mmCIF file of C-alpha atoms in Angstrom:
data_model
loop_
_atom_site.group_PDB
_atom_site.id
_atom_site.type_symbol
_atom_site.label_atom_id
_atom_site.label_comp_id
_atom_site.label_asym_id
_atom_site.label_seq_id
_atom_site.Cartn_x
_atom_site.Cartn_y
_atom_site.Cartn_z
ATOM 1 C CA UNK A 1350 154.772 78.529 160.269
ATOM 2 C CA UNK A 1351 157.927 80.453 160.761
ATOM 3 C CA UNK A 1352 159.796 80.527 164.615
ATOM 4 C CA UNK A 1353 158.613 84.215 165.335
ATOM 5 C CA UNK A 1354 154.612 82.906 165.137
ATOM 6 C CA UNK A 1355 155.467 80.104 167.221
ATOM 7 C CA UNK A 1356 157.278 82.153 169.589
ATOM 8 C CA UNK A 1357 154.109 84.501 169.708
ATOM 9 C CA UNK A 1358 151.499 81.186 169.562
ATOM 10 C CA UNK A 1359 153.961 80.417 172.839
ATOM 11 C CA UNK A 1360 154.253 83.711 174.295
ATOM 12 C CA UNK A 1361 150.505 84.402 173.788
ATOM 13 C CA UNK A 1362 149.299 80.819 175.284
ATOM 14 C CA UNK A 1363 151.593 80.821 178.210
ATOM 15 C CA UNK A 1364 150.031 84.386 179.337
ATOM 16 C CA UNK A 1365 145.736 83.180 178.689
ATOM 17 C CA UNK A 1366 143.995 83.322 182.219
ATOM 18 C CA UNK A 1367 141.651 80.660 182.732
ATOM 19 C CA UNK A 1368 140.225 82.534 185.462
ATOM 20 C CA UNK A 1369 138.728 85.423 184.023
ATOM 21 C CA UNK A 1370 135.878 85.368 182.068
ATOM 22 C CA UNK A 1371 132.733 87.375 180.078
ATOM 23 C CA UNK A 1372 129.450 86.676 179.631
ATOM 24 C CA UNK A 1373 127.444 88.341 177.359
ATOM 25 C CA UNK A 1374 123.923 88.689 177.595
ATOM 26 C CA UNK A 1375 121.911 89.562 174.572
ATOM 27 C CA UNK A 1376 124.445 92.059 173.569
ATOM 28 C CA UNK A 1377 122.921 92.787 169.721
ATOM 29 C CA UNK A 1378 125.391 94.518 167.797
ATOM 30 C CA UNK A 1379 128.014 92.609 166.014
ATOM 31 C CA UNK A 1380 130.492 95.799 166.656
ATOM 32 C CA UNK A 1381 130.448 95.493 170.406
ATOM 33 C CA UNK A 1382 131.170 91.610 169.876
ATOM 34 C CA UNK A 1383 134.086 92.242 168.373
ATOM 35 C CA UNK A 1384 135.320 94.823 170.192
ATOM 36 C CA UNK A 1385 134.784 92.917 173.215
ATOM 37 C CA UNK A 1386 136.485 89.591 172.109
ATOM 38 C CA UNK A 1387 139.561 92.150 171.100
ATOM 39 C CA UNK A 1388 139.648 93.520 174.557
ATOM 40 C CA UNK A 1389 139.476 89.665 175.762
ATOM 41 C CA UNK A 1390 142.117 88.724 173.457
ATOM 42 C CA UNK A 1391 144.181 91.357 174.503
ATOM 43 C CA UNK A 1392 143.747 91.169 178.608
ATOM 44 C CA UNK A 1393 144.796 87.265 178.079
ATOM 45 C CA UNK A 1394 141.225 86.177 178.339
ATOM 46 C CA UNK A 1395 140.728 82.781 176.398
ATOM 47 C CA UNK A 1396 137.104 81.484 177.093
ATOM 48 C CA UNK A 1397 133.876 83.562 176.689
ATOM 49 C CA UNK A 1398 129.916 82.723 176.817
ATOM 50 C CA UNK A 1399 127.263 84.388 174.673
ATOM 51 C CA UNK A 1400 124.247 83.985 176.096
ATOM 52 C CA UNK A 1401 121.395 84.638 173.835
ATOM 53 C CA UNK A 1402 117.557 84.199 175.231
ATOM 54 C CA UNK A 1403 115.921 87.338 173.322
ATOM 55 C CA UNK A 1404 117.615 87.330 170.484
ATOM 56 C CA UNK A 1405 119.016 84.878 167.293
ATOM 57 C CA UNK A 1406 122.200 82.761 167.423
ATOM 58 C CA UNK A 1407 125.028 85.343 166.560
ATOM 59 C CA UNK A 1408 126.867 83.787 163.172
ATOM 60 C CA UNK A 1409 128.835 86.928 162.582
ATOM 61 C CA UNK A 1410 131.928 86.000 163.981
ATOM 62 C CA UNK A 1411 133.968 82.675 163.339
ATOM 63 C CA UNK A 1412 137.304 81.494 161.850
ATOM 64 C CA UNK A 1413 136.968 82.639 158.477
ATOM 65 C CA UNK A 1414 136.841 86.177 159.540
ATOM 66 C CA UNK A 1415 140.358 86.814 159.367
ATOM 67 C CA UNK A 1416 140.235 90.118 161.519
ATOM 68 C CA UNK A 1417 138.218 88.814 164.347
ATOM 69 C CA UNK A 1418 139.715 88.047 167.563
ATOM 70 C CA UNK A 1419 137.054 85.047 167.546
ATOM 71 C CA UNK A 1420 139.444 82.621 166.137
ATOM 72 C CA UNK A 1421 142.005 83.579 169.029
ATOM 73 C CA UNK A 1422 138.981 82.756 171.404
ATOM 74 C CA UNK A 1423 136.744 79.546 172.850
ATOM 75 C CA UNK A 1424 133.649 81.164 172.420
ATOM 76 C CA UNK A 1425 130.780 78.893 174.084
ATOM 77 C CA UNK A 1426 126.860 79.929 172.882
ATOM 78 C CA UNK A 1427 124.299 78.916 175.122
ATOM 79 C CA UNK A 1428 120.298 79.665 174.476
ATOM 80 C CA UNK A 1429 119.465 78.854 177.984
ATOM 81 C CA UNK A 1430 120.431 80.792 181.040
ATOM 82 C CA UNK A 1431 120.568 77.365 183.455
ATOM 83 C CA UNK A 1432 122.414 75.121 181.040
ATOM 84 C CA UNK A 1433 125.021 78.669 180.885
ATOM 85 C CA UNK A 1434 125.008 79.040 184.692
ATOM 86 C CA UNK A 1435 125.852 75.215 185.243
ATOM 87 C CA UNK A 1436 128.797 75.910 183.349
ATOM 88 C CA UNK A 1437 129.700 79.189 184.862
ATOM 89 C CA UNK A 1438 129.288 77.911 187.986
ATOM 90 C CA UNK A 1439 131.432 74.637 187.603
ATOM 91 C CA UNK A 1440 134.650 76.545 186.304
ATOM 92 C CA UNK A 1441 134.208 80.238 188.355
ATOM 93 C CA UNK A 1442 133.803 81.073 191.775
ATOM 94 C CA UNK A 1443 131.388 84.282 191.690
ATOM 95 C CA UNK A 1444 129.618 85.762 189.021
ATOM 96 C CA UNK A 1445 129.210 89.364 188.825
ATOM 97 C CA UNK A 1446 126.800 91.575 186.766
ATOM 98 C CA UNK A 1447 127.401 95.158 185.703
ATOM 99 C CA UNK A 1448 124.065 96.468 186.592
ATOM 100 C CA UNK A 1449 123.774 100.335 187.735
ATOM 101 C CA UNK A 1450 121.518 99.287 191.005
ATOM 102 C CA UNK A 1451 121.581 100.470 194.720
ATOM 103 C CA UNK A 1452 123.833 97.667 195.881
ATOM 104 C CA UNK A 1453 126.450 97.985 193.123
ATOM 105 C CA UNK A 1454 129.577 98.470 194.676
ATOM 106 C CA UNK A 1455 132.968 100.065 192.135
ATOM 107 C CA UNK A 1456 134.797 98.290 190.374
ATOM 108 C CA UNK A 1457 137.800 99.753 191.743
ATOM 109 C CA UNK A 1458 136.892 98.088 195.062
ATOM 110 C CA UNK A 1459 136.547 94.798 193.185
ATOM 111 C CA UNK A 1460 139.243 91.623 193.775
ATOM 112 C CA UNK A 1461 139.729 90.599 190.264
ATOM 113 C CA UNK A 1462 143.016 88.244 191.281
ATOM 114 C CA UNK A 1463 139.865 85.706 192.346
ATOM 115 C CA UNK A 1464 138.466 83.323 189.433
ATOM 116 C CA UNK A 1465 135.307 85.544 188.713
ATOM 117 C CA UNK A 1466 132.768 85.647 185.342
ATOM 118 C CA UNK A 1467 131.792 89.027 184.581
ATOM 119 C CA UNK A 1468 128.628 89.847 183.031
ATOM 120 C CA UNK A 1469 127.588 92.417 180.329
ATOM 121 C CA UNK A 1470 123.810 92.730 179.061
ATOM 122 C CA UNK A 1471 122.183 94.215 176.320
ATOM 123 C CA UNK A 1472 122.819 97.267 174.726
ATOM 124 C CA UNK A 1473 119.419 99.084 175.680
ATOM 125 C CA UNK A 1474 117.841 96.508 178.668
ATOM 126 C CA UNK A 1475 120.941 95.909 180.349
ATOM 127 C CA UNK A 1476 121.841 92.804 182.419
ATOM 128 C CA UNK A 1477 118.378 91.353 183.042
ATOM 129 C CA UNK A 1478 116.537 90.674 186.147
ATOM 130 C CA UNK A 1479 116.752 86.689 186.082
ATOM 131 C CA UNK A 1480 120.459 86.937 185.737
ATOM 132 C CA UNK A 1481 121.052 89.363 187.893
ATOM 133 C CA UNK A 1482 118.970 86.895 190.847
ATOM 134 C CA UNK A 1483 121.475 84.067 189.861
ATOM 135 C CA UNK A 1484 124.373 86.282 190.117
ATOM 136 C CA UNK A 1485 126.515 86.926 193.553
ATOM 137 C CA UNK A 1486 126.514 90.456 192.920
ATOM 138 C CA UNK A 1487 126.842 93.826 191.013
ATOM 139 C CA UNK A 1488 129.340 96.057 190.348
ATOM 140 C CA UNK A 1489 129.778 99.658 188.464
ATOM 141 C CA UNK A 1490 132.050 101.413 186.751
ATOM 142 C CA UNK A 1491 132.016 105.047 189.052
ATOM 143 C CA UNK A 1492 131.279 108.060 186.533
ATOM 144 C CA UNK A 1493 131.038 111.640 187.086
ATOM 145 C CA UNK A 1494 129.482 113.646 183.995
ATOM 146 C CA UNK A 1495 126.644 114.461 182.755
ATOM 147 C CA UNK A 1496 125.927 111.225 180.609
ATOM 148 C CA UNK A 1497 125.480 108.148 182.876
ATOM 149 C CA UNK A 1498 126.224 105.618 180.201
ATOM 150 C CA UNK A 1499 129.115 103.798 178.800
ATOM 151 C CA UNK A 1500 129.206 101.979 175.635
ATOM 152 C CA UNK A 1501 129.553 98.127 176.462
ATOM 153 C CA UNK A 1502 132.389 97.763 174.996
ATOM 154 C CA UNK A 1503 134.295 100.862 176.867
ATOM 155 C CA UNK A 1504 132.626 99.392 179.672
ATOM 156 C CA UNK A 1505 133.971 96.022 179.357
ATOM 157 C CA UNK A 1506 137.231 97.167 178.274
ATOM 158 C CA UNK A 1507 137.563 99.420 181.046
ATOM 159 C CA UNK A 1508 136.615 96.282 183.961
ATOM 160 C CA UNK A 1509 138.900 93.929 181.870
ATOM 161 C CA UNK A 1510 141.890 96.390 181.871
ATOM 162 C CA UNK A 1511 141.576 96.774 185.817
ATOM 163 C CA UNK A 1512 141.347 93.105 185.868
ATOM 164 C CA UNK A 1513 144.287 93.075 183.835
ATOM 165 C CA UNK A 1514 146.350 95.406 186.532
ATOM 166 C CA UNK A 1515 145.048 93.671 189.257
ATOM 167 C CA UNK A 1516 146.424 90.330 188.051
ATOM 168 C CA UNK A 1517 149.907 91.543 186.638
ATOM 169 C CA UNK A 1518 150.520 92.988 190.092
ATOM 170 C CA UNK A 1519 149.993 90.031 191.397
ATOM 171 C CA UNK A 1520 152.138 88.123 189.013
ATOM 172 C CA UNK A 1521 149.305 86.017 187.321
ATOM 173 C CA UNK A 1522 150.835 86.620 183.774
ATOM 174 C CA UNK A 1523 154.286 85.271 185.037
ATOM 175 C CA UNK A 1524 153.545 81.551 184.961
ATOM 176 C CA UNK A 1525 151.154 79.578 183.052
ATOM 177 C CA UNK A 1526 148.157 78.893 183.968
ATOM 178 C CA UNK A 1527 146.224 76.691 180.882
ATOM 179 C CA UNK A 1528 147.178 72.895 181.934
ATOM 180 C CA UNK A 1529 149.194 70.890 179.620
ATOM 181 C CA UNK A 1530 146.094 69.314 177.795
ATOM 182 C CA UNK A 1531 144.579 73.018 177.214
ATOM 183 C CA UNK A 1532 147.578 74.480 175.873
ATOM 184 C CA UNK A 1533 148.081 71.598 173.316
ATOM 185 C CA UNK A 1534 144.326 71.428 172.060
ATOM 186 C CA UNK A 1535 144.768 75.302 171.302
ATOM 187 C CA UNK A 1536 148.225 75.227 169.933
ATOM 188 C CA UNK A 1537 147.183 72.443 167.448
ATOM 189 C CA UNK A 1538 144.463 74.310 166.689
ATOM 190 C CA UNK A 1539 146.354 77.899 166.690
ATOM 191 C CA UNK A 1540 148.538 76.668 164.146
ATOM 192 C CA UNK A 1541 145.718 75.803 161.746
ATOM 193 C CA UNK A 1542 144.743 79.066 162.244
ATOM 194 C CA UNK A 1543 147.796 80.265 160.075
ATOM 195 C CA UNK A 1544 147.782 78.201 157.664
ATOM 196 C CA UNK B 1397 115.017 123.652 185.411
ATOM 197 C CA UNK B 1398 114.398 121.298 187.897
ATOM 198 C CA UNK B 1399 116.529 121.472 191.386
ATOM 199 C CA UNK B 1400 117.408 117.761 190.396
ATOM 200 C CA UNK B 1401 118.886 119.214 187.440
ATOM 201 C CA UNK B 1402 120.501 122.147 188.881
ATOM 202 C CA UNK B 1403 121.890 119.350 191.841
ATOM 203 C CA UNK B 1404 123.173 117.308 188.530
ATOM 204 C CA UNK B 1405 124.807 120.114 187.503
ATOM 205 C CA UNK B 1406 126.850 121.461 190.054
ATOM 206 C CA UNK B 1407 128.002 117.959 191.166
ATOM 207 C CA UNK B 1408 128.846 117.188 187.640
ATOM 208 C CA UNK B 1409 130.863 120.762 187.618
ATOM 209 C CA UNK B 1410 132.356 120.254 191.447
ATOM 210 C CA UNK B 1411 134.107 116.704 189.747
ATOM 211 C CA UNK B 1412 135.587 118.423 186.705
ATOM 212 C CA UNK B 1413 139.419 118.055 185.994
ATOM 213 C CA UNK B 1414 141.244 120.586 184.648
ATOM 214 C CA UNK B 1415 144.691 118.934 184.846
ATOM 215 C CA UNK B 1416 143.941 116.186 182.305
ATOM 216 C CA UNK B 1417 142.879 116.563 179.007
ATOM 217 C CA UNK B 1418 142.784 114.604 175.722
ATOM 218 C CA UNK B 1419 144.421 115.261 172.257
ATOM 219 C CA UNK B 1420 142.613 113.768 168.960
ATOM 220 C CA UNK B 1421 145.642 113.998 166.548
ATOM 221 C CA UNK B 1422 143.592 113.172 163.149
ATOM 222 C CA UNK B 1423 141.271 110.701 164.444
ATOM 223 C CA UNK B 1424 138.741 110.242 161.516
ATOM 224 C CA UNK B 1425 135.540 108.079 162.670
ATOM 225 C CA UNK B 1426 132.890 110.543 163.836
ATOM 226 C CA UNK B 1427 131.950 107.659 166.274
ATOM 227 C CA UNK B 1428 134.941 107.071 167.523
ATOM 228 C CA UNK B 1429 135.103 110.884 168.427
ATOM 229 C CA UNK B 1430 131.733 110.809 170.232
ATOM 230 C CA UNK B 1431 132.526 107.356 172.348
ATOM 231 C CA UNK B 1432 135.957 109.468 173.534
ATOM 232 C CA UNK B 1433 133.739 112.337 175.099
ATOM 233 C CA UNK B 1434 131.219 110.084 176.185
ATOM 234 C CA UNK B 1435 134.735 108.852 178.005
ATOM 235 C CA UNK B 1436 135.866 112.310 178.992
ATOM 236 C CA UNK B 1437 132.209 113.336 180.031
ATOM 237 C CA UNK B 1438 132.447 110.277 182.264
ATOM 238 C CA UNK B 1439 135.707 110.998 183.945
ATOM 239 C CA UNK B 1440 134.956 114.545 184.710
ATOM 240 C CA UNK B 1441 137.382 116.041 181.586
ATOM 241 C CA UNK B 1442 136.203 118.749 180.591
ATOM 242 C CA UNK B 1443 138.475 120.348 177.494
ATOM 243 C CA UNK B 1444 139.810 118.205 175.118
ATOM 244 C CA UNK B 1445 141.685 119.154 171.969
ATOM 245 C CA UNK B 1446 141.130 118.067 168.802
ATOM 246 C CA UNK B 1447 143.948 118.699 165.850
ATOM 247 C CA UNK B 1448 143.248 117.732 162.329
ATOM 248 C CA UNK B 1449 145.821 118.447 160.285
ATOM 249 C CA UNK B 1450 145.317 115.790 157.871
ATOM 250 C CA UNK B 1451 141.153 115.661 157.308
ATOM 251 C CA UNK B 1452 139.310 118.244 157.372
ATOM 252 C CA UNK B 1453 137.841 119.726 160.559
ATOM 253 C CA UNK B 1454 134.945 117.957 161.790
ATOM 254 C CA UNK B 1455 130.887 119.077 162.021
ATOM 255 C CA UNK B 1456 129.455 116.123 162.918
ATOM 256 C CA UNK B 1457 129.155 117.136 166.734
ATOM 257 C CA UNK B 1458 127.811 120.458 168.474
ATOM 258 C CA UNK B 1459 125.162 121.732 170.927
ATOM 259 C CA UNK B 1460 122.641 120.359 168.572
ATOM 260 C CA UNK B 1461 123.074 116.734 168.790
ATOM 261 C CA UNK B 1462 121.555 115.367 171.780
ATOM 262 C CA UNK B 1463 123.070 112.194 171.796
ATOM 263 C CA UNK B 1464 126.484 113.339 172.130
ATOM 264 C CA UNK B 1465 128.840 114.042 174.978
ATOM 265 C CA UNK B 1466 129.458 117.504 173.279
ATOM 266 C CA UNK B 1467 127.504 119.830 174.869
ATOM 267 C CA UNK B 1468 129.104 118.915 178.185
ATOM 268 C CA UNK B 1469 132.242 119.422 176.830
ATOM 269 C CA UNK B 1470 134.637 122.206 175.882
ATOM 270 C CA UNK B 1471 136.226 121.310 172.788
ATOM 271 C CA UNK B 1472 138.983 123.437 171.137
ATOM 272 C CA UNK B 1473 139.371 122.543 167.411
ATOM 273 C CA UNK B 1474 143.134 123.590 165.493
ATOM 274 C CA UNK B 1475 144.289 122.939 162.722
ATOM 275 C CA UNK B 1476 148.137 124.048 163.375
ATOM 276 C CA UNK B 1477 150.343 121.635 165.501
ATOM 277 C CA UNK B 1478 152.406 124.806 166.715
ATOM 278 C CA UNK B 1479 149.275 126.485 167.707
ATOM 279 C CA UNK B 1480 148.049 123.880 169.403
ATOM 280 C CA UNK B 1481 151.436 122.853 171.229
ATOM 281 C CA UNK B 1482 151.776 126.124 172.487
ATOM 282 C CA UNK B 1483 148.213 126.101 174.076
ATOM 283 C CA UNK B 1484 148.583 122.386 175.616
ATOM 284 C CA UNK B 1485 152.256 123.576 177.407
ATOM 285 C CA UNK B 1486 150.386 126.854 178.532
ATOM 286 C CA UNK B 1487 147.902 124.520 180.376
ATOM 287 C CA UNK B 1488 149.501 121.122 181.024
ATOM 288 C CA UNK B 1489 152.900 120.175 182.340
ATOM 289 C CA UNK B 1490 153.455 116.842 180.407
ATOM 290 C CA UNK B 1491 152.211 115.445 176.728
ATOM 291 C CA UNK B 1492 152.578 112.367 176.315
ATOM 292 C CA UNK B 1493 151.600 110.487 173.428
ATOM 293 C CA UNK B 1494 150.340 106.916 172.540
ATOM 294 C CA UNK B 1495 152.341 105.006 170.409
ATOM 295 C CA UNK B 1496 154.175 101.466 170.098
ATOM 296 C CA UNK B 1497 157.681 102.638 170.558
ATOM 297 C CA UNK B 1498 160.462 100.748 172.278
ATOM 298 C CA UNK B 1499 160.433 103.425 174.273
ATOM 299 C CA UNK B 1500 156.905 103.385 175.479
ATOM 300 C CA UNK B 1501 156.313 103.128 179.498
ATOM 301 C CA UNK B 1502 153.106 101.225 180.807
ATOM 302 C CA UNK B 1503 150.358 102.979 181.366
ATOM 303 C CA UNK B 1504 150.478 101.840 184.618
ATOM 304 C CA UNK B 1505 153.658 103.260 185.169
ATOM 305 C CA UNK B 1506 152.482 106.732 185.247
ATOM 306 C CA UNK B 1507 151.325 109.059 187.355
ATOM 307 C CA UNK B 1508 148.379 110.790 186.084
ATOM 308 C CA UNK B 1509 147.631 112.614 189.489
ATOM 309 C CA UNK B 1510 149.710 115.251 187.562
ATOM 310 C CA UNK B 1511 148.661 117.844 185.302
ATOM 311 C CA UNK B 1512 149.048 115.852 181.633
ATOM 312 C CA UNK B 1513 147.686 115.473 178.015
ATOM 313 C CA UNK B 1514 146.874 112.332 176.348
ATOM 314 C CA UNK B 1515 147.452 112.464 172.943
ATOM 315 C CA UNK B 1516 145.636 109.495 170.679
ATOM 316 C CA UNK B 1517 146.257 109.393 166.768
ATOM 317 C CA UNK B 1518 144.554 108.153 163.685
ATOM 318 C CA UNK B 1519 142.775 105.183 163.012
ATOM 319 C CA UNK B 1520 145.286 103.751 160.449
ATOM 320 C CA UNK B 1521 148.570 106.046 160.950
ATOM 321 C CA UNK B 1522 148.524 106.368 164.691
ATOM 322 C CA UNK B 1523 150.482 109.065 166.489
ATOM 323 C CA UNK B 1524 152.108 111.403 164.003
ATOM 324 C CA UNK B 1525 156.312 111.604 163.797
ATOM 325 C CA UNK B 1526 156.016 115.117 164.363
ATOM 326 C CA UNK B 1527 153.694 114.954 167.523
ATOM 327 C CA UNK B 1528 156.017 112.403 169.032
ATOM 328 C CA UNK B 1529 159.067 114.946 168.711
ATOM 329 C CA UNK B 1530 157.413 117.463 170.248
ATOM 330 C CA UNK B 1531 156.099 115.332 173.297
ATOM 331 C CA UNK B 1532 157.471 114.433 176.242
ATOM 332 C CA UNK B 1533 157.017 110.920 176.240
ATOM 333 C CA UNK B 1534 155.001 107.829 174.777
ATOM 334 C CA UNK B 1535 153.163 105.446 176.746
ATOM 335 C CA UNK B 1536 151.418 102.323 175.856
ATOM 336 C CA UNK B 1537 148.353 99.869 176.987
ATOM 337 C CA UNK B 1538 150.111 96.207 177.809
ATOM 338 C CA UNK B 1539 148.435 93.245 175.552
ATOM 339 C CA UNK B 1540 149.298 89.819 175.794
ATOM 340 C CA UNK B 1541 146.954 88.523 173.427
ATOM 341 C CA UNK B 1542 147.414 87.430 169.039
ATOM 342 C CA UNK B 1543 146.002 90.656 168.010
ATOM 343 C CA UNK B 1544 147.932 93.954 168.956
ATOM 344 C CA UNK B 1545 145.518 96.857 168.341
ATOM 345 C CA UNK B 1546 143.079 98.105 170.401
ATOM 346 C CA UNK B 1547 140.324 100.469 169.457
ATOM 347 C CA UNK B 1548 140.807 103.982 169.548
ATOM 348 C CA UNK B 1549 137.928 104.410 172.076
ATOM 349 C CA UNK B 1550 138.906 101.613 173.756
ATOM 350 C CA UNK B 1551 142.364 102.744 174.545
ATOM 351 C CA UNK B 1552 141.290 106.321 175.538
ATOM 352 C CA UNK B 1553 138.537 104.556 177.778
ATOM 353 C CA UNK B 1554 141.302 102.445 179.504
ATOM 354 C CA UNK B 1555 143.731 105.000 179.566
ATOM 355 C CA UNK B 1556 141.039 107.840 180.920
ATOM 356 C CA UNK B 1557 140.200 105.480 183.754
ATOM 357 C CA UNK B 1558 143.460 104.771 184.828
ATOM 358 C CA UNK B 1559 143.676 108.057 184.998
ATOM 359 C CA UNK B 1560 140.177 108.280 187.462
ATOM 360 C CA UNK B 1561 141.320 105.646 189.350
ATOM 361 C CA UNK B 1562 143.967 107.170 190.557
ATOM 362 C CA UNK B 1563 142.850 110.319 190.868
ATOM 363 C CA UNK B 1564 139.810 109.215 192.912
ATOM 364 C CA UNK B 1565 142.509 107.703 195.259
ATOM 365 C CA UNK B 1566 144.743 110.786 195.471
ATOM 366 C CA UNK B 1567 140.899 112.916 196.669
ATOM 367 C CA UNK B 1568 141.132 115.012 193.238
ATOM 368 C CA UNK B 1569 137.445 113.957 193.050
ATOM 369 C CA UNK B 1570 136.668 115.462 196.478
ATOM 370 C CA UNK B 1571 137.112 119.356 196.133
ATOM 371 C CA UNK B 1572 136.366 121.344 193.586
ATOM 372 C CA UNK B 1573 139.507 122.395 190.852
ATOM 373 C CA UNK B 1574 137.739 124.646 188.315
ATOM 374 C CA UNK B 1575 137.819 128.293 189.505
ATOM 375 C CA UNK B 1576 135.165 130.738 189.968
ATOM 376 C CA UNK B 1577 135.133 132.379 186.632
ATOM 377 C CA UNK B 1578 135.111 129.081 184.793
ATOM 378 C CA UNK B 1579 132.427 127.156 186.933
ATOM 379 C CA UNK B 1580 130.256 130.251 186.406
ATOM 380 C CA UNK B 1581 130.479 129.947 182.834
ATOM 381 C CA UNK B 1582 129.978 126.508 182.232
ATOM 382 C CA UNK B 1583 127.302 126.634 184.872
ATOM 383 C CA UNK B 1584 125.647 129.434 182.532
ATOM 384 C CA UNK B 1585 126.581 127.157 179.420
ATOM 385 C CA UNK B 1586 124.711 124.189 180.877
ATOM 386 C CA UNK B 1587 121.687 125.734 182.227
ATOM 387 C CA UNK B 1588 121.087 127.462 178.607
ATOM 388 C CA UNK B 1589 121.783 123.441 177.259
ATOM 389 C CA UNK B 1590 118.808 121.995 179.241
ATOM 390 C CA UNK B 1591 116.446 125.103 177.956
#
């Protein structure tokens, strides 16, 4: 591995938020996936769930796929939506759904500097109702045209990016946040990565 | 038409910009085309230029098609980069173009409460050398992550609602900016679209 990959592995780990995450919900098309996990990738995201109840195990994605952010990513599957919340709900303070209901506020009105897992749901159903009960809230991206529907992955890429403006105002890409142990395990395992 | 539709339509027409638009400089994928004026649609643009100087001029949208952001839209197709130029500085006081110069501001360093056009390149190429002479300026979308390319639609969505955000904060959603003339004709325009 020559110095300028290290210096990137380096740059690149010393800038991952462990406080920001995205859960997706039976999200179905491998596109959206990937354009997602490139938006996470590039916002400093490191850890993402994919929560599938409706639909198969996703194997699209995975180290071997050389233009995938996936191998830049911890991706965690879950099949059950209590054994994913337990988790959630261990390493993020609130978990909010992007769900187009009465009581959604903006997410310009949003404090994304908090540790918070955001939620995206299918491509046709949405977030459903059983997660939307277990999350704290709701939240919307404000729109003002005729069509009253963003692709998920403009969607997500569009919360992540305020997240992303939020935090660098507030300096959370300055220091690093992954502890010592987390930074090794991915470096070690970053480096394979380019070999 | 219903008055729910007629109520759609002049709040969708009250929120229309006319100081922003977007520039397609050769951008190829039909869908990325239609997830950019899903974008535009959403933001409340409502001309956006496309320029294909390179590929040849695209069908794949129109009134017919539904599905697509189109019909809400006024799009004006060239296929001369003078011609175009001189319309965008008859209409807009800045262009500014996206590409991964050294001398690229952040996005979040501008001020989009002015009058400006957004000018996105092709898939593969990017922003052409000639469209970056004759703009005023490049800007780019900060990443910190391994891979350092975002989606076209992605990057128009982020950039667009930048854009909206602070717009919505300056009030430029709260009074109507199209004139007379030009609300009256779209307002003809869209009644004849829900016939």
């Amino acid at each position: 591995m020559t110095n300028e990959r290290r210096e990137k592995i380096e740059s690149v780990l010393s800038k991952r938020q462990n406080d920001l995450t995205v859960v997706l919900e039976n999200v179905f098309d491998p596109h959206n996936i990937s354009a997602v996990m490139r938006s996470c990738d590039a916002v400093g995201i490191q850890e993402i769930y994919v929560l599938n109840t409706k639909i198969p195990r996703h194997k699209k994605w995975g180290p071997r796929s050389s233009s995938s952010a996936a191998k830049w990513l911890t991706v965690h599957q879950f099949e059950n939506t209590n054994e994913c919340f337990t988790e959630l709900r261990s390493r993020y303070s609130t978990i909010l759904t992007t769900h187009l209901s009465s009581d959604a506020v903006s997410l310009y009105q949003l404090d994304l500097t908090k540790s918070v897992a955001l939620v995206f749901g299918n491509e046709h159903s949405g977030v459903s109702e059983e997660i939307i009960q277990l999350a704290d809230g709701n939240f919307m991206i404000p729109q003002v045209g005729m069509i009253r529907s963003l692709n998920i992955s403009v969607a997500c890429a569009v919360s992540l990016y305020e997240a992303f403006r939020q935090k660098n105002h507030a300096g959370h890409y300055e220091k690093q946040k992954l502890d010592a142990e987390d930074y090794s395990t991915l470096y070690t395992q970053w480096e394979l990565n380019h070999e």
